[in-house]
Coordinates of C-alpha atoms and ligand atoms in Angstrom, one line a residue:
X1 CA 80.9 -15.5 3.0
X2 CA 85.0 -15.5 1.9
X3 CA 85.2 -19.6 2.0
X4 CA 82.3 -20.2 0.4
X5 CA 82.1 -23.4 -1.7
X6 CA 86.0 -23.9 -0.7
X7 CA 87.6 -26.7 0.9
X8 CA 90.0 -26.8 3.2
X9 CA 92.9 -29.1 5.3
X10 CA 93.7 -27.8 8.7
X11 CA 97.3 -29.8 10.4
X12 CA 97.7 -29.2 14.0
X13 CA 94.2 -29.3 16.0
X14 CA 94.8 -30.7 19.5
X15 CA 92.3 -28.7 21.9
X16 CA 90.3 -26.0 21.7
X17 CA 93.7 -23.9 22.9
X18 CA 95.2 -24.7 19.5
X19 CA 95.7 -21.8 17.2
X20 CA 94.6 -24.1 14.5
X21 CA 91.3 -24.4 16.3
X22 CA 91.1 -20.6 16.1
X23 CA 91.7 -21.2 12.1
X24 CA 89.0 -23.7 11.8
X25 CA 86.4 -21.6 13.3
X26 CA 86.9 -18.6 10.9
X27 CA 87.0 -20.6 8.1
X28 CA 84.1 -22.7 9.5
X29 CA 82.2 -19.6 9.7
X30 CA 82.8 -18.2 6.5
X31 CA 81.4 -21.1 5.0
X32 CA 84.5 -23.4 4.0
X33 CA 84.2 -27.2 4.6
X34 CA 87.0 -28.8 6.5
X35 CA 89.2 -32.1 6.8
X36 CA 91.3 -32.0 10.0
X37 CA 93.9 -34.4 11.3
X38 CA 94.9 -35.9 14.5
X39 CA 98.3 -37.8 15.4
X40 CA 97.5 -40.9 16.6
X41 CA 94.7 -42.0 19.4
X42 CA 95.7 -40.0 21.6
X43 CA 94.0 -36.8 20.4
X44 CA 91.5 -38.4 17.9
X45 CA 88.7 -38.4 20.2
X46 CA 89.5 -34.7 21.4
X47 CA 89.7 -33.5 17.6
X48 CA 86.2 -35.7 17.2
X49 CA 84.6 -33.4 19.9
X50 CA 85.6 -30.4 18.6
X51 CA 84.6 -31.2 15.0
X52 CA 81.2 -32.0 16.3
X53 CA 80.3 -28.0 16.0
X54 CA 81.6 -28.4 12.1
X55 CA 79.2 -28.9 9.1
X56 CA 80.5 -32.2 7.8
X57 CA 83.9 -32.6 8.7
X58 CA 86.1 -34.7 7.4
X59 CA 88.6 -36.6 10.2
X60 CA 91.8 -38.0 9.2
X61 CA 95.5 -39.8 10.6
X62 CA 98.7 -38.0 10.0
X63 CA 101.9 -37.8 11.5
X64 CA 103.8 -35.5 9.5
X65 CA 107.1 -37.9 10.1
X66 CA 105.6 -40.4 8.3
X67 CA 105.3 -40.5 4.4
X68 CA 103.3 -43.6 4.2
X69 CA 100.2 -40.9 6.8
X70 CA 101.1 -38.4 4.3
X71 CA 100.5 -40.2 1.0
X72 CA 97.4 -41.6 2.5
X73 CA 96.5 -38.2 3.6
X74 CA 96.6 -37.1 -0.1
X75 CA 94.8 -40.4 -1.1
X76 CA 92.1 -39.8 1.2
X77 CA 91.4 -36.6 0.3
X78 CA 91.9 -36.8 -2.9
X79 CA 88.5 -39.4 -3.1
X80 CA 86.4 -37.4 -0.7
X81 CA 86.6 -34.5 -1.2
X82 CA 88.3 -34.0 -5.1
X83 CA 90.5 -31.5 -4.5
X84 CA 92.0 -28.5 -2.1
X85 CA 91.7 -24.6 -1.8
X86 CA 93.6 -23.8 1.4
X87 CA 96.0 -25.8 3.7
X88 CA 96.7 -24.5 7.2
X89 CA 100.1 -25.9 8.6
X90 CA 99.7 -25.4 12.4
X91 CA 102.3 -28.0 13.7
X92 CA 105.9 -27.7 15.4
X93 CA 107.4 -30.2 18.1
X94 CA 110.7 -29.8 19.9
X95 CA 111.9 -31.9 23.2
X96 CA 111.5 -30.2 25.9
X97 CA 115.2 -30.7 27.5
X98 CA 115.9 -28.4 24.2
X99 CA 113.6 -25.9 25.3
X100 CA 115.5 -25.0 28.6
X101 CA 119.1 -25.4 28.7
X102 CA 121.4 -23.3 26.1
X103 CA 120.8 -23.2 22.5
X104 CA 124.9 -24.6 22.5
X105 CA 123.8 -28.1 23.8
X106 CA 121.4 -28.7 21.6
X107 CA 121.3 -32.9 20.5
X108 CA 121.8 -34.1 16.9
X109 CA 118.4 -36.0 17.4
X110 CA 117.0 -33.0 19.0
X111 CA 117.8 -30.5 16.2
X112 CA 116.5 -33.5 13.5
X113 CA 113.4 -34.2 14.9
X114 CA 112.5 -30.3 15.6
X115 CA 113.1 -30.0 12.1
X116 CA 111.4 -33.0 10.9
X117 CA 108.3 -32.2 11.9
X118 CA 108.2 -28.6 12.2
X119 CA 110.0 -27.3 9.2
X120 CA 110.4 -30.3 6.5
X121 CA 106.6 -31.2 7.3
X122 CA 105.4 -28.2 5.6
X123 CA 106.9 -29.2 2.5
X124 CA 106.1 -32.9 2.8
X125 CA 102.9 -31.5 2.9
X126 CA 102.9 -29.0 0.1
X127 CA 104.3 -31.6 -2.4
X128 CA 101.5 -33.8 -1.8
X129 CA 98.5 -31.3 -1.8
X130 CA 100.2 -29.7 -5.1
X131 CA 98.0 -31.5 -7.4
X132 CA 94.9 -31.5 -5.3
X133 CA 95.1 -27.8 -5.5
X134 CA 95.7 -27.8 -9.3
X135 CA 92.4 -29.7 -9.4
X136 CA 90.9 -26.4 -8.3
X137 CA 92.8 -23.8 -9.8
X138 CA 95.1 -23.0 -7.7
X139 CA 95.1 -22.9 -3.7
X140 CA 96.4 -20.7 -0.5
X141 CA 98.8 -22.7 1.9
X142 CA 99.9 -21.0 5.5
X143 CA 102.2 -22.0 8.1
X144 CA 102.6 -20.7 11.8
X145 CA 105.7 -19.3 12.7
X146 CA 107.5 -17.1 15.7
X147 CA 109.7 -14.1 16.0
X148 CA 112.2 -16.5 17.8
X149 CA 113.3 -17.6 14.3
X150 CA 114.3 -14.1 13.5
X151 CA 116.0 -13.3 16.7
X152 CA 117.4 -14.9 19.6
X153 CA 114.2 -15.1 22.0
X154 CA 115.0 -16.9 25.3
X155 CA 114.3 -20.8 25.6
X156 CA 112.9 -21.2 22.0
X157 CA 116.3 -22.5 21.3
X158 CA 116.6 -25.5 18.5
X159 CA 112.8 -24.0 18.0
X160 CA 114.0 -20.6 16.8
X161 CA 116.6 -21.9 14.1
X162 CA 113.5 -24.8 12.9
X163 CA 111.4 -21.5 12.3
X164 CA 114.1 -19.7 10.4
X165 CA 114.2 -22.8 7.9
X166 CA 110.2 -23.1 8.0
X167 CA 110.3 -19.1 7.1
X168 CA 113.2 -19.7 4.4
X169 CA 110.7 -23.2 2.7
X170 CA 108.0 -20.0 2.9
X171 CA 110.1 -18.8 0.2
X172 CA 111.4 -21.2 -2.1
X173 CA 107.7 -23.0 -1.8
X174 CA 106.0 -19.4 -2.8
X175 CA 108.7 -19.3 -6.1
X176 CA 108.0 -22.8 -6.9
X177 CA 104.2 -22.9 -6.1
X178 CA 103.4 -19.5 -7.6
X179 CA 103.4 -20.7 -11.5
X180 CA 100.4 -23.0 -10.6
X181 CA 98.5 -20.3 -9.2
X182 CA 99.2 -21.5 -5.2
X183 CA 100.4 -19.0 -2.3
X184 CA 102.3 -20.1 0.6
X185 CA 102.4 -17.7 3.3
X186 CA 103.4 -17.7 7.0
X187 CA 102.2 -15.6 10.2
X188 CA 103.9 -15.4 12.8
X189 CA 101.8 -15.0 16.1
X190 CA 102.8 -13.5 19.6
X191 CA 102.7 -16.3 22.1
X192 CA 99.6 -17.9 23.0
X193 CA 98.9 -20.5 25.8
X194 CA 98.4 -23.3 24.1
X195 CA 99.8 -27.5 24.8
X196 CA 102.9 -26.9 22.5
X197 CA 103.6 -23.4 24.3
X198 CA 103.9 -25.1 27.9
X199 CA 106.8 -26.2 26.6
X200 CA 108.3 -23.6 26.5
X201 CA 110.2 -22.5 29.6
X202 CA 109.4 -19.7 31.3
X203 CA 105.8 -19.5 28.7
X204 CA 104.0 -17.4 31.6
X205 CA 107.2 -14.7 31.7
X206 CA 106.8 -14.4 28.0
X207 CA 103.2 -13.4 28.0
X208 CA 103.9 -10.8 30.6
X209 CA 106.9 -8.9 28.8
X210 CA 104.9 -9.3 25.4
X211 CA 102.0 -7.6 26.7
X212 CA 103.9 -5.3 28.4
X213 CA 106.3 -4.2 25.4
X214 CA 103.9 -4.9 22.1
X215 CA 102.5 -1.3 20.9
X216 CA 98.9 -2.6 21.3
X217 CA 99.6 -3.2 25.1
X218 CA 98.1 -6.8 25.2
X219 CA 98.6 -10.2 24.2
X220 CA 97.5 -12.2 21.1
X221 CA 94.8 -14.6 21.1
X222 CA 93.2 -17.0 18.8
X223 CA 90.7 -15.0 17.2
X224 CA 93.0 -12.4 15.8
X225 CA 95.0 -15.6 14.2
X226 CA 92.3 -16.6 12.9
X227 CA 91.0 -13.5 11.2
X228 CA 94.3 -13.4 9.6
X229 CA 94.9 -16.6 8.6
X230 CA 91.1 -15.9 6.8
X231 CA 92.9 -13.0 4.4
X232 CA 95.5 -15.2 3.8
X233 CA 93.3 -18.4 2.4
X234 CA 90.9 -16.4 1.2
X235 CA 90.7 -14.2 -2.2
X236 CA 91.2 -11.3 -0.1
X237 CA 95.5 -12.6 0.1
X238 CA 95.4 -13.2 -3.7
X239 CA 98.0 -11.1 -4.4
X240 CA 100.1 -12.6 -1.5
X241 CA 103.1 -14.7 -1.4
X242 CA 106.5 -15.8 0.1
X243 CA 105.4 -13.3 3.3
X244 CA 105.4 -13.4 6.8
X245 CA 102.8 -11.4 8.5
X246 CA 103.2 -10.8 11.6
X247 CA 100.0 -10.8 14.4
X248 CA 101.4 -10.1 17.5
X249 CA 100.2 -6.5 18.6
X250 CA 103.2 -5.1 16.8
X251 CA 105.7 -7.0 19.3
X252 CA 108.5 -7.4 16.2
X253 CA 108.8 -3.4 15.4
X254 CA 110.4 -2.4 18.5
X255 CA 114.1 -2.2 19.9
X256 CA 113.4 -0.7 22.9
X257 CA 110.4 -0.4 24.6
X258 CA 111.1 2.4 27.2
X259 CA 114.4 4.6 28.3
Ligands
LIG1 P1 99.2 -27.0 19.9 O1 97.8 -26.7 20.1 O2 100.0 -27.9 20.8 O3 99.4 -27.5 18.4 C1 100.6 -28.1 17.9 C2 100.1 -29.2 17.0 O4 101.2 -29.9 16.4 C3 99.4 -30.3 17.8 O5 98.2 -30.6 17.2 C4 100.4 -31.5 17.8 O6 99.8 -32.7 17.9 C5 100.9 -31.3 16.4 N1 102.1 -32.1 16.1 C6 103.2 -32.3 16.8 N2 104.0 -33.2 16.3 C7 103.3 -33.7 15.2 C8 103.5 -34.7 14.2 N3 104.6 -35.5 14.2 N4 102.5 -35.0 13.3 C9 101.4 -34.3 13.3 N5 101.1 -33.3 14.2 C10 102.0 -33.0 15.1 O7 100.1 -25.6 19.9 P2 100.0 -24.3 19.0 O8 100.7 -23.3 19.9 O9 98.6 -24.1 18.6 O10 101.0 -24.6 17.8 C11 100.6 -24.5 16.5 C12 101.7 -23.8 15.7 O11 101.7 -22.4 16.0 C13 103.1 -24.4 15.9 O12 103.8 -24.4 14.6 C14 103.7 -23.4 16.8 O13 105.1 -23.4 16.8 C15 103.1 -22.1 16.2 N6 103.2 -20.9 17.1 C16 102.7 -21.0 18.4 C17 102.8 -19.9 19.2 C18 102.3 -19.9 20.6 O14 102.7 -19.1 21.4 N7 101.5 -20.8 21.0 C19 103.3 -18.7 18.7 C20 103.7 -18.6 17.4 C21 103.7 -19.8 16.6 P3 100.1 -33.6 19.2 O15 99.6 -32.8 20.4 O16 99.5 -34.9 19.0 O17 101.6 -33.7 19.3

């Protein structure tokens, strides 16, 4: 099995729509031993559920927004489990009111918060899980991304230009991280229903022009994240960094689909 012995932390379960969730059982079934996190009550006893079909999970609290969840993250895991060989970054939030109007009215607190938590978190998190990876060598981190942070996709909005600045951290984390033997990569998925999606305006027009236009002629589900996200944390990505690969049935090659 790839994840054999190896521990991972998984950010970003919420149901079993979640692409994270799709990430957990891959790595679940190639052996590796998880810690997930919820943000607050609301989900804990959804993300209890679901961890029920895990071998000894390990449930913990974070909002990424908060330092304070974040260093006790760390803490936590630090004690039970010694250490870290892959972290999977599966969170984003944006309001909705951002996610339907034009990109031009986008808030001051609107634009902050959407990069707070899903851009700035994954390097909150990567600073904290540096030395819990050093404890094992070295370690694999990846991050979910979009196309709509490459190009101007309709609705994603204050989303897209979060994105852009979560790829760029991809980057500058990869250069930095490298030396100590970590990867930090990115995929970026077609769309997928999932909670976070529905915000999305216009989510259900999105999955119909994807599957239509993508080379592969369908949409992107779960699974296929998954089994990528498994050659990135895995040694089969060791000579892997700084990338963004993209699963979405080939959606990002074309220009134009038809003339
Ligand atoms: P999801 O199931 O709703 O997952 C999003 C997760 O982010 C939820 O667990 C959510 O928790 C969490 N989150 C939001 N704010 C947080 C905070 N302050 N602290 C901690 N966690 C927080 O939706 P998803 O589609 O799987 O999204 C996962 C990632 O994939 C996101 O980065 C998204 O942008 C990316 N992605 C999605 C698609 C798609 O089409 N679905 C395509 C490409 C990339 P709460 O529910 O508690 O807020």
């Amino acid at each position: 099995m790839l994840l054999e012995g190896k521990v991972g932390l998984v950010l970003g379960v919420a149901n079993k729509r979640s692409i994270a969730w799709g990430i957990v059982q891959a790595a679940a079934r190639e052996g590796a031993r998880l810690a997930l996190t919820y943000q607050g009550e609301r989900l804990e006893e959804n993300v209890r559920e679901l961890a029920e079909a895990l071998p000894n999970p390990l449930l913990l609290p974070c909002d990424v927004t908060s330092d304070a969840e974040l260093d006790a993250l760390a803490a936590s895991i630090q004690e039970e489990l010694g250490g870290l060989d892959f972290v999977v970054h599966s969170v984003a939030f944006a309001l909705r009111e951002e996610l339907d109007g034009q990109f031009v009215n986008t808030s001051r607190d609107g634009y902050r918060l959407a990069q707070d938590v899903s851009s700035y978190s994954l390097t909150a998190v990567a600073r904290r899980v540096v030395p819990l990876m050093e404890a094992r060598g070295g370690g694999s981190i990846v991050t979910l991304t979009y196309l709509g942070g490459e190009r101007v996709v309709p609705h994603y909005n204050v989303m897209g230009v979060a994105k852009a600045a979560l790829e760029m951290s991809v980057r500058y984390l990869a250069a930095d991280l490298g030396p100590k033997g970590i990867r930090v990569n990115a995929i970026s998925a077609g769309p997928i229903k999932t909670l976070a999606a529905a915000g999305v305006h216009g989510f259900s027009k999105m999955l119909e022009y994807h599957r239509s236009h993508a080379p592969l002629r369908k949409n992107t589900d779960q699974d296929e994240v998954g089994d990528a996200a498994l050659f990135l944390i895995s040694r089969l990505g060791r000579g892997v960094t700084g990338e963004v690969l993209h699963v979405d049935g080939g959606f990002h090659v074309m220009g134009m689909s038809a003339l």
